Structures are given as structure tokens and as C-alpha cells.
């Protein structure tokens, strides 16, 4: 039985981050492994609520109180089983998810700090990795074949579920390595790529076939894909970055989408460790200069960097800029500085609150500037950006539209040799595959799904950010698992696979 007084005996604690002067000299993860004593203490804070709202905060339906108590009692093998029963990739979610489950923790209702759910989760996942991620026994082949287009968390989760049900699964990825944003979008200081490689080895052992460097719709036509497979799952993500083409100077050299910078940086880190397992994730020192596909540099070394945006992607760019040796960094946010604690009237528990989120990258340096908007990217006279003119602003909503008003006399110029746009995404990219399949994007740039996860084209399914729009990794995995269940049924599979969400499911929100 869980300890009903654990949260009274122990305060919330996380493992200490690696020292800033040390960690900005390499690309290793910010957090070191936590000791077993700390994790068992933190798991003890979970009181196994009669109605555990953390279950609703997480779309995967993770059995959080169950594996917390198993960790508390030192039953790690059972904790590993309980965690993997609902989540294919807890080593990813434990490192990358902002933890809506913690925002929904019942302790928050009473003014206490929530349980460190994601830290317990990642320690269970790492315990599983140390013991060896053994492939699950695969049943007799069903004779049915599925193509998964895209190898991010949604596509990989679906692929694993379907392979474990006996279907032949091929994952197509246009990049040169499997993983989607896990591979080239997320910096190593948040997710060392050894974790991705270890999980991919398990999927391969379970029968999943990976084909890299294949741009479906270009290298392989949709007609060929459908001829070779009984069902197709589209899991191509939502990589169409939001832009500001109307801002004067947007076309200057040195103004880029944030993902261009992150992908180039990840490729440089990976190249530094080529042929040396683990080195790319944990490499010491400075990798080669980050460059775009055309060879032009997009590196922050010695530059004044301005990052526009206040979310996860912006913080990732900030951490990368520090490690590349930026001369200085400003991070701009259109909105005013959020409060440090939940505003119960605006965001009642257990919804996701609007609060100030300080990422490890903010501890490392740079200046955050709130309630400002860019008025102009300034030309140095040669077509290269060398400054950003900003103004203080107010933001309000009228008739569903966002109205941004610049305050007179508030303009100033920030030095900028490199500007990164981290202002969100506008859905999945327009691509030949969609045209060939006859699948259309909606007004949000996403692809709609019927209740059975099929698009308007029979036998073609969609999941993850491509369906939902840019969202959290837990939603991607949940949708991948649910789409796999629908595909299994469509193929006449025996029994049912778990389906944690339906296409209409939305996060907890105040109505």
C-alpha cells in the first residue's frame, strides 16, 4: 500500500543539473542520472489517489500511481513492465515531455508541489535500458503489410505495435537516419542519440524494416507504396514553420527558421561522432561548423543571436547557441512575462497552466525580453542582417483575432548577426505524396482523420503532428498507438490493440 504521508515527509526534489560552465562545453545531457535513494523518496510522495487526475493529464493513460509505488518498494522489474504497458518510449517522454501529468497531480490541488513523475519515469526507462531492451516475442506473421511514412515518435510507436501483432511493417524516412525530430530536431543535451539507437535496435529485432533516404512521393510513388502494402500510415509531422514575410528585411542573409539551425547543429554533432557509438551524443568539445544543405553556415559561434519565440523550440536554439559559442543571445517573446505560479482563475487545476517556464538553457545565459515584437530586420548594407528593431507591445484578442499594438516611443535596436524564427508551425508540409494519394490539408495545415483514423482515402491512415498539428511527444505516441489499433482492425487482425485516444480527443482544458 502506498505511503499516504509520503508527500508530507518529503519535499519535491530533482537531481542537480550538471554545472553550467561544464555542460556548455559539451553536448551531454543536462541532467545526470538520479540515485535510487532520491527516486524512491520522490516516488513515495505519490499517494495513489482514489481518482488519479494524472491519468487524464497524460493522453497515454500511463499507470502512474502503480509504477510510482513499485519504485517506492524497489520492485524495478515490475515498474518497467507497468510503464511499458502504456508507453512504447518512456526514455523519450521522460526527457522531452513538459509533463501535463504533473500539472494534473492531485497534490497541486492542495498547494503542494506535484510528484516528480517524469523523473521517476526516466529512471525506470533507464533501468530497463541497463537491463537490456529485449525484443518481445512476435506472433506468427499475418501476411499483411503496412507502410509507415515518417519515423518520428508517432510512426515508430505505430510500427512497434503493428509488428508485435504480427504484421510486416516498413518505415520510410526521407532523412539519412531514423528518428524524425528525435534524431535531428532535438539537441543532444536534451536527448542523447544513444537512447534512440537502442530503441531502434529493439524495433529492428522485432521485425520492423527501416528504409532511409526515401522521399515517398518522389523516390517511391504513392501508387507503388499502395501496391506493395495493405495499409499506409502517414506520420510525417508538422514541420511547416510559421514565418513573418511581411516584416521588413525578412529576406536578409542570417534570418532563418529555427529548425534549420537545430537540424544543422544536430548534424554537426552527429558528424563529430561518426563511427563512434555514443560520441555524437556525448562528444567533448566543439563539433564542426553547423551548415545548411547548400553549405552556407548557420552557426552561432562569435555571433550576436536573436531568437524570436518563447517556447520549447526557442529554448533549444538558446542552448545550442551557448554551446556553439555565441557572443550574446536575446530571446524575444511577444507576450508579457507569465506569473511564476498558477493563476487558479485563469487556469484552474488540473489544466495546463500559463506560468513562467525556466529551461536549463536560460540558466546558461542570454537575456529574455517579454512583450516585444520585431518591427524590422536591419541590413548592414550588403544584404546581411546586423540588427533587429523591436518595440514594446500590447496583445489582445478581438473576435478571435490577435491584435498586436506597438507602444509609441518604445523602439530600440538589438545587435543581430543571426536571427532564428521559433514562432511555431503551420502544419504538415505540402508534398507530392499528399497530391498523389488525393489527401488534402485542412485550414490548419493538418490532415483530418475519420473516427477510425483513416483519411478521406480508404486504407490511408494518419497520426501524430500531421493530424493534430505540432504538439507534445506523448500525444504523438498516443496517436501512433491508437492508429495502429485501427489499422490492425482494418487488416482483420485477431483481438484488439490498445487505443488510448480517438481523433477528436483534446487536452484537459477549462470550458
XYZ file of C-alpha atoms in Angstrom:
511
model
C 0.000 0.000 0.000
C 1.360 3.470 -0.876
C 2.531 5.746 1.911
C -0.345 8.236 2.480
C 2.018 10.614 4.286
C 4.923 10.468 1.844
C 4.267 13.921 0.411
C 4.344 15.333 3.955
C 7.660 13.691 4.819
C 9.480 14.546 1.584
C 9.695 17.722 -0.442
C 9.843 17.684 -4.230
C 13.469 17.281 -5.362
C 15.161 16.767 -8.719
C 18.742 15.673 -9.351
C 21.130 18.612 -9.585
C 21.908 19.725 -13.116
C 25.474 19.480 -14.321
C 27.333 22.773 -13.647
C 26.782 25.399 -16.342
C 30.496 26.076 -17.024
C 30.989 22.362 -17.647
C 27.912 21.447 -19.620
C 28.119 24.265 -22.181
C 31.474 22.846 -23.306
C 29.917 19.574 -24.487
C 26.655 18.108 -25.761
C 25.932 15.656 -22.969
C 22.533 15.669 -21.275
C 21.993 18.394 -18.703
C 20.680 16.051 -16.001
C 22.875 13.261 -14.624
C 21.243 10.017 -13.532
C 19.436 10.283 -10.207
C 20.405 7.989 -7.357
C 17.999 5.237 -6.352
C 17.515 6.741 -2.900
C 16.321 10.043 -4.379
C 13.961 8.397 -6.850
C 12.419 6.043 -4.283
C 11.939 9.025 -1.973
C 10.193 11.004 -4.709
C 8.035 8.045 -5.721
C 6.950 7.830 -2.083
C 5.330 11.266 -2.453
C 2.667 9.703 -4.701
C -0.335 8.910 -2.516
C -2.227 6.687 -5.015
C -5.260 8.990 -5.208
C -8.703 7.487 -5.436
C -9.153 9.441 -8.668
C -5.654 9.985 -10.130
C -6.046 13.014 -12.400
C -2.503 12.431 -13.680
C -4.089 9.700 -15.826
C -6.161 12.335 -17.605
C -3.297 14.801 -17.840
C -1.383 12.224 -19.898
C -3.097 11.036 -23.108
C -1.216 7.740 -22.924
C -3.143 6.754 -19.802
C 0.109 5.879 -18.021
C -0.432 3.909 -14.796
C 1.486 6.497 -12.821
C 0.470 5.592 -9.236
C 1.162 1.918 -9.981
C 4.749 2.341 -11.115
C 5.449 5.023 -8.518
C 4.600 2.518 -5.783
C 6.610 -0.224 -7.457
C 9.647 2.076 -7.454
C 8.965 3.019 -3.836
C 9.172 -0.635 -2.848
C 12.180 -1.333 -5.062
C 10.315 -3.610 -7.486
C 12.029 -2.247 -10.590
C 11.261 -5.133 -12.934
C 7.523 -4.781 -12.342
C 7.812 -0.990 -12.675
C 9.428 -1.457 -16.095
C 6.570 -3.721 -17.182
C 3.900 -1.356 -15.873
C 5.446 1.663 -17.585
C 5.889 -0.056 -20.952
C 2.321 -1.369 -20.879
C 1.090 2.067 -21.976
C 4.175 3.819 -23.375
C 6.480 2.469 -26.074
C 9.203 5.033 -25.457
C 9.360 6.290 -21.855
C 13.042 7.185 -22.248
C 11.899 9.841 -24.762
C 8.849 11.143 -22.913
C 10.694 11.223 -19.592
C 13.277 13.538 -21.133
C 11.221 15.618 -23.555
C 7.623 15.900 -22.363
C 6.764 19.024 -20.328
C 4.685 16.736 -18.102
C 0.995 17.704 -18.203
C 0.598 14.763 -15.827
C 2.448 16.761 -13.158
C 0.204 19.782 -13.737
C -2.744 17.442 -13.079
C -1.222 15.857 -9.950
C -3.726 15.995 -7.077
C -1.035 17.422 -4.789
C -1.342 20.639 -6.779
C -4.935 20.975 -5.670
C -3.816 21.343 -2.076
C -0.999 23.778 -2.725
C 1.718 21.114 -2.611
C 4.389 20.592 -5.274
C 3.491 17.737 -7.657
C 5.224 14.389 -7.718
C 8.316 14.319 -9.964
C 6.525 11.963 -12.318
C 8.705 12.399 -15.386
C 11.923 11.972 -13.400
C 10.655 8.689 -11.938
C 9.595 7.693 -15.452
C 13.005 8.319 -16.994
C 14.776 6.427 -14.227
C 12.522 3.401 -14.799
C 13.229 3.614 -18.537
C 16.972 3.850 -17.929
C 16.790 0.852 -15.604
C 15.154 -1.069 -18.454
C 17.926 0.028 -20.825
C 20.630 -1.101 -18.421
C 18.968 -4.492 -18.164
C 18.725 -4.689 -21.969
C 15.726 -3.767 -24.136
C 14.886 -7.293 -25.192
C 12.603 -7.655 -28.208
C 9.166 -9.005 -27.472
C 8.216 -12.353 -28.986
C 6.404 -11.750 -32.275
C 3.404 -13.928 -33.170
C 3.084 -15.831 -36.415
C 3.055 -13.490 -39.444
C -0.392 -12.352 -40.500
C 0.625 -11.971 -44.130
C -0.462 -8.335 -44.096
C 1.870 -5.422 -44.771
C 1.863 -1.810 -43.549
C 3.869 1.197 -44.754
C 4.625 3.868 -42.160
C 5.745 7.150 -43.731
C 7.758 9.121 -41.187
C 9.923 7.883 -38.334
C 9.123 10.255 -35.500
C 7.537 9.049 -32.253
C 4.061 8.577 -33.790
C 5.329 6.487 -36.685
C 7.696 4.433 -34.538
C 5.043 3.730 -31.889
C 2.610 2.551 -34.553
C 5.312 0.459 -36.223
C 6.193 -1.322 -32.992
C 2.580 -2.031 -32.095
C 1.811 -3.434 -35.547
C 4.984 -5.538 -35.704
C 4.171 -7.024 -32.314
C 0.770 -8.000 -33.719
C 2.443 -9.994 -36.485
C 2.154 -7.553 -39.394
C 5.058 -6.791 -41.737
C 5.975 -3.143 -41.183
C 8.253 -0.940 -43.268
C 9.112 2.571 -42.054
C 10.061 5.070 -44.761
C 12.188 8.099 -43.807
C 13.473 10.769 -46.193
C 16.420 11.688 -43.933
C 19.582 9.612 -43.790
C 18.791 8.284 -40.300
C 15.672 7.115 -38.466
C 14.106 9.175 -35.698
C 12.458 12.245 -37.199
C 12.753 15.187 -34.826
C 14.145 12.845 -32.173
C 17.192 12.438 -34.408
C 17.815 15.857 -35.938
C 15.397 18.235 -34.210
C 16.088 17.668 -30.509
C 19.568 18.716 -29.272
C 21.725 16.054 -27.648
C 21.846 17.957 -24.364
C 18.164 17.038 -24.014
C 18.232 13.603 -25.650
C 21.474 11.792 -26.351
C 21.021 9.804 -29.525
C 22.196 6.551 -27.920
C 18.696 6.304 -26.455
C 17.181 6.492 -29.935
C 19.628 3.945 -31.326
C 18.952 1.492 -28.504
C 15.207 1.608 -29.070
C 15.587 1.300 -32.846
C 17.652 -1.852 -32.346
C 14.732 -3.317 -30.397
C 12.257 -2.435 -33.167
C 14.523 -3.954 -35.808
C 14.829 -7.144 -33.749
C 11.033 -7.290 -33.618
C 10.869 -7.240 -37.404
C 10.391 -3.571 -38.316
C 12.185 -2.726 -41.578
C 13.677 0.762 -41.949
C 14.265 2.454 -45.299
C 16.153 5.730 -45.028
C 16.824 8.309 -47.709
C 13.457 7.575 -49.307
C 11.239 10.584 -50.016
C 7.880 8.921 -50.582
C 6.110 10.683 -53.420
C 9.444 11.375 -55.118
C 11.695 8.306 -54.840
C 8.711 5.984 -54.430
C 5.303 6.949 -55.762
C 2.126 6.660 -53.767
C 0.891 4.146 -56.342
C 3.928 1.949 -55.738
C 3.510 2.255 -51.982
C -0.112 1.183 -52.086
C 0.674 -1.686 -54.432
C 3.293 -3.049 -52.024
C 1.355 -2.615 -48.777
C -2.148 -3.373 -47.483
C -2.360 -0.139 -45.464
C -0.445 3.148 -45.240
C 0.070 5.312 -42.168
C 1.073 8.944 -42.705
C 3.155 10.221 -39.781
C 5.192 12.963 -41.445
C 4.951 15.518 -38.647
C 4.139 19.237 -38.807
C 7.350 20.847 -39.996
C 5.998 23.837 -41.925
C 7.492 26.650 -39.857
C 5.499 29.818 -39.270
C 7.160 32.807 -40.943
C 6.994 36.613 -40.966
C 7.297 37.506 -44.659
C 5.671 40.887 -44.084
C 8.420 42.059 -41.701
C 10.847 44.424 -43.494
C 14.221 42.748 -44.013
C 12.952 39.168 -43.712
C 14.867 38.166 -46.863
C 18.246 39.245 -45.446
C 21.006 36.697 -45.039
C 21.248 35.477 -41.475
C 17.477 35.282 -40.834
C 16.434 31.646 -40.629
C 13.790 29.272 -39.403
C 14.739 27.800 -36.026
C 14.532 24.230 -37.298
C 17.140 24.977 -39.967
C 19.524 25.900 -37.152
C 18.651 22.927 -34.938
C 18.919 20.368 -37.740
C 22.269 21.757 -38.876
C 23.588 21.721 -35.309
C 22.423 18.151 -34.728
C 24.019 17.007 -37.960
C 27.308 18.660 -36.956
C 27.243 16.919 -33.570
C 26.390 13.590 -35.195
C 29.213 14.001 -37.720
C 31.681 14.681 -34.910
C 30.946 11.229 -33.534
C 30.573 9.362 -36.821
C 31.581 5.741 -36.413
C 31.945 6.087 -32.649
C 28.778 4.941 -30.853
C 27.802 7.379 -28.134
C 30.336 10.048 -29.081
C 27.847 12.078 -31.104
C 25.591 12.203 -28.069
C 28.274 12.785 -25.505
C 31.040 14.398 -27.531
C 33.563 16.619 -25.839
C 34.438 19.991 -27.302
C 33.237 21.819 -30.354
C 31.916 19.883 -33.401
C 32.333 21.106 -36.958
C 30.626 24.304 -38.039
C 26.862 23.906 -38.478
C 25.910 24.455 -42.121
C 22.791 24.397 -44.263
C 22.348 21.786 -47.026
C 23.837 24.268 -49.533
C 26.981 24.565 -47.406
C 26.331 28.067 -46.087
C 26.993 28.463 -42.340
C 24.192 28.762 -39.809
C 26.378 28.668 -36.734
C 26.204 30.952 -33.682
C 29.958 30.980 -32.994
C 31.031 34.530 -32.150
C 27.694 35.984 -33.246
C 25.019 38.109 -31.657
C 21.941 35.896 -31.830
C 18.296 36.926 -31.595
C 15.764 34.144 -31.084
C 12.142 35.078 -31.733
C 9.717 32.918 -29.762
C 9.164 31.778 -26.200
C 8.553 28.031 -26.365
C 10.492 24.769 -26.353
C 11.998 25.296 -29.805
C 13.309 28.721 -28.826
C 14.875 27.300 -25.660
C 16.516 24.555 -27.723
C 18.025 27.202 -30.009
C 19.239 29.082 -26.933
C 21.053 26.033 -25.545
C 22.611 25.312 -28.942
C 23.778 28.937 -29.306
C 25.535 28.751 -25.933
C 27.353 25.567 -26.920
C 28.336 26.966 -30.294
C 29.957 29.951 -28.600
C 27.574 32.838 -29.298
C 28.823 36.303 -28.351
C 25.405 37.102 -26.872
C 21.783 35.980 -27.143
C 18.432 37.741 -26.806
C 15.231 35.691 -26.718
C 12.126 37.669 -27.620
C 8.607 36.813 -26.519
C 5.520 38.569 -27.858
C 3.585 38.061 -24.640
C 4.127 39.601 -21.201
C 6.121 37.689 -18.622
C 3.906 34.944 -17.145
C 3.400 34.535 -13.402
C 5.602 32.055 -11.543
C 2.640 30.152 -10.116
C -0.726 29.027 -11.461
C -3.500 31.615 -11.725
C -6.365 29.444 -10.484
C -8.987 31.698 -12.043
C -7.375 31.717 -15.465
C -6.093 28.121 -15.447
C -7.898 26.075 -12.794
C -6.351 22.801 -11.684
C -5.883 20.258 -13.321
C -5.462 22.124 -16.631
C -2.090 23.064 -18.101
C -1.196 26.448 -16.556
C 0.307 29.533 -18.184
C 3.355 30.081 -15.977
C 6.947 31.202 -16.447
C 8.956 28.182 -17.588
C 12.671 28.441 -16.998
C 14.541 25.869 -19.036
C 18.117 24.793 -18.303
C 19.211 26.878 -21.307
C 18.027 30.043 -19.543
C 20.269 29.232 -16.612
C 23.176 29.084 -19.034
C 22.922 32.678 -20.204
C 21.183 35.048 -22.587
C 18.550 37.696 -21.949
C 14.805 37.169 -22.199
C 12.748 40.118 -23.367
C 8.968 39.945 -22.934
C 6.118 41.868 -24.557
C 8.054 42.949 -27.642
C 7.658 42.465 -31.389
C 10.108 42.817 -34.261
C 9.466 45.855 -36.431
C 12.362 45.416 -38.846
C 15.403 43.299 -39.636
C 18.190 45.792 -40.321
C 20.504 45.488 -43.335
C 24.238 46.068 -42.897
C 24.376 47.387 -46.472
C 25.449 44.075 -48.040
C 22.206 42.103 -47.623
C 23.264 40.630 -44.256
C 21.279 41.237 -41.081
C 23.155 43.133 -38.384
C 20.348 44.281 -36.115
C 16.719 43.842 -35.104
C 14.452 46.791 -34.394
C 11.929 45.894 -31.699
C 9.110 47.717 -29.951
C 7.216 47.064 -26.756
C 3.685 45.870 -27.498
C 0.336 45.005 -26.025
C -1.544 41.929 -27.168
C -5.290 41.412 -27.012
C -7.862 39.214 -28.673
C -10.840 40.621 -30.516
C -13.386 38.419 -32.261
C -10.961 35.523 -32.171
C -8.139 37.538 -33.724
C -4.887 38.585 -32.074
C -4.322 42.348 -32.107
C -0.727 43.491 -31.502
C -0.210 47.193 -30.817
C 3.236 48.790 -30.657
C 3.752 51.378 -27.907
C 4.920 54.744 -29.302
C 8.481 55.698 -28.390
C 9.434 52.196 -27.221
C 11.572 51.156 -30.186
C 15.189 50.071 -29.812
C 17.730 48.092 -31.807
C 19.377 44.846 -30.737
C 22.591 43.665 -32.416
C 21.971 40.572 -34.524
C 24.218 38.570 -36.842
C 21.941 35.521 -36.666
C 18.148 35.627 -36.234
C 16.154 32.452 -35.578
C 12.380 32.288 -36.018
C 10.897 29.943 -33.412
C 7.316 31.147 -33.644
C 5.509 27.872 -34.156
C 4.425 25.647 -37.003
C 1.674 25.804 -39.604
C 1.015 22.125 -40.069
C 2.480 19.466 -42.309
C 4.390 20.427 -45.410
C 2.721 20.382 -48.818
C 4.331 17.451 -50.589
C 3.910 15.276 -53.700
C 2.815 12.310 -51.594
C -0.376 14.044 -50.495
C -1.245 15.046 -54.046
C -0.626 11.542 -55.351
C -2.770 9.988 -52.622
C -5.544 12.542 -53.014
C -5.196 13.634 -49.386
C -5.743 17.323 -48.600
C -4.661 19.539 -45.729
C -7.244 21.430 -43.681
C -7.175 25.136 -42.799
C -4.631 24.427 -40.025
C -2.315 22.664 -42.428
C -3.079 19.303 -40.804
C -4.696 16.177 -42.249
C -8.115 15.235 -40.902
C -8.944 11.722 -39.744
C -12.229 9.867 -39.557
C -13.128 8.191 -36.247
C -11.174 5.100 -37.391
C -8.030 7.192 -38.089
C -8.442 6.877 -41.861
C -8.116 9.933 -44.042
C -10.658 10.565 -46.802
C -8.799 7.864 -48.719
C -9.621 4.296 -47.664
C -6.641 2.389 -46.372
C -4.604 5.542 -45.745
C -4.352 6.476 -42.077
C -2.819 9.494 -40.310
C -1.450 10.098 -36.812
C 0.725 12.399 -34.737
C 1.534 16.013 -35.524
C 0.490 15.501 -39.136
C -3.051 15.035 -37.822
C -3.023 17.082 -34.629
C -0.638 19.875 -35.532
C 2.575 20.499 -33.587
C 2.011 19.030 -30.145
C 3.626 17.081 -27.308
C 5.505 13.821 -27.724
C 3.008 11.989 -25.502
C 0.229 12.907 -27.924
C 2.306 11.654 -30.856
C 2.895 8.285 -29.202
C -0.737 8.032 -28.080
C -1.993 8.737 -31.599
C 0.510 6.291 -33.089
C -0.722 3.548 -30.749
C -4.367 4.369 -31.477
C -3.836 4.459 -35.252
C -2.037 1.098 -35.024
C -5.089 -0.362 -33.287
C -7.313 0.945 -36.070
C -5.020 -0.446 -38.770
C -4.920 -3.820 -37.000
C -8.717 -3.931 -37.082
C -8.793 -2.779 -40.726
C -6.444 -5.641 -41.659
C -8.645 -8.179 -39.898
C -6.205 -8.763 -37.054
C -7.087 -11.071 -34.194
C -8.051 -9.327 -30.958
C -7.649 -5.637 -30.211
C -4.635 -3.404 -29.684
C -4.736 -0.616 -27.079
C -6.119 2.694 -28.342
C -5.559 5.394 -25.694
C -7.143 8.251 -27.664
C -9.554 8.890 -30.517
C -9.010 11.503 -33.266
C -11.252 14.049 -31.532
C -9.575 13.824 -28.097
C -8.268 17.140 -26.741
C -6.083 18.031 -23.734
C -7.646 18.948 -20.398
C -8.983 22.482 -20.622
C -11.284 24.814 -18.726
C -14.519 25.284 -20.619
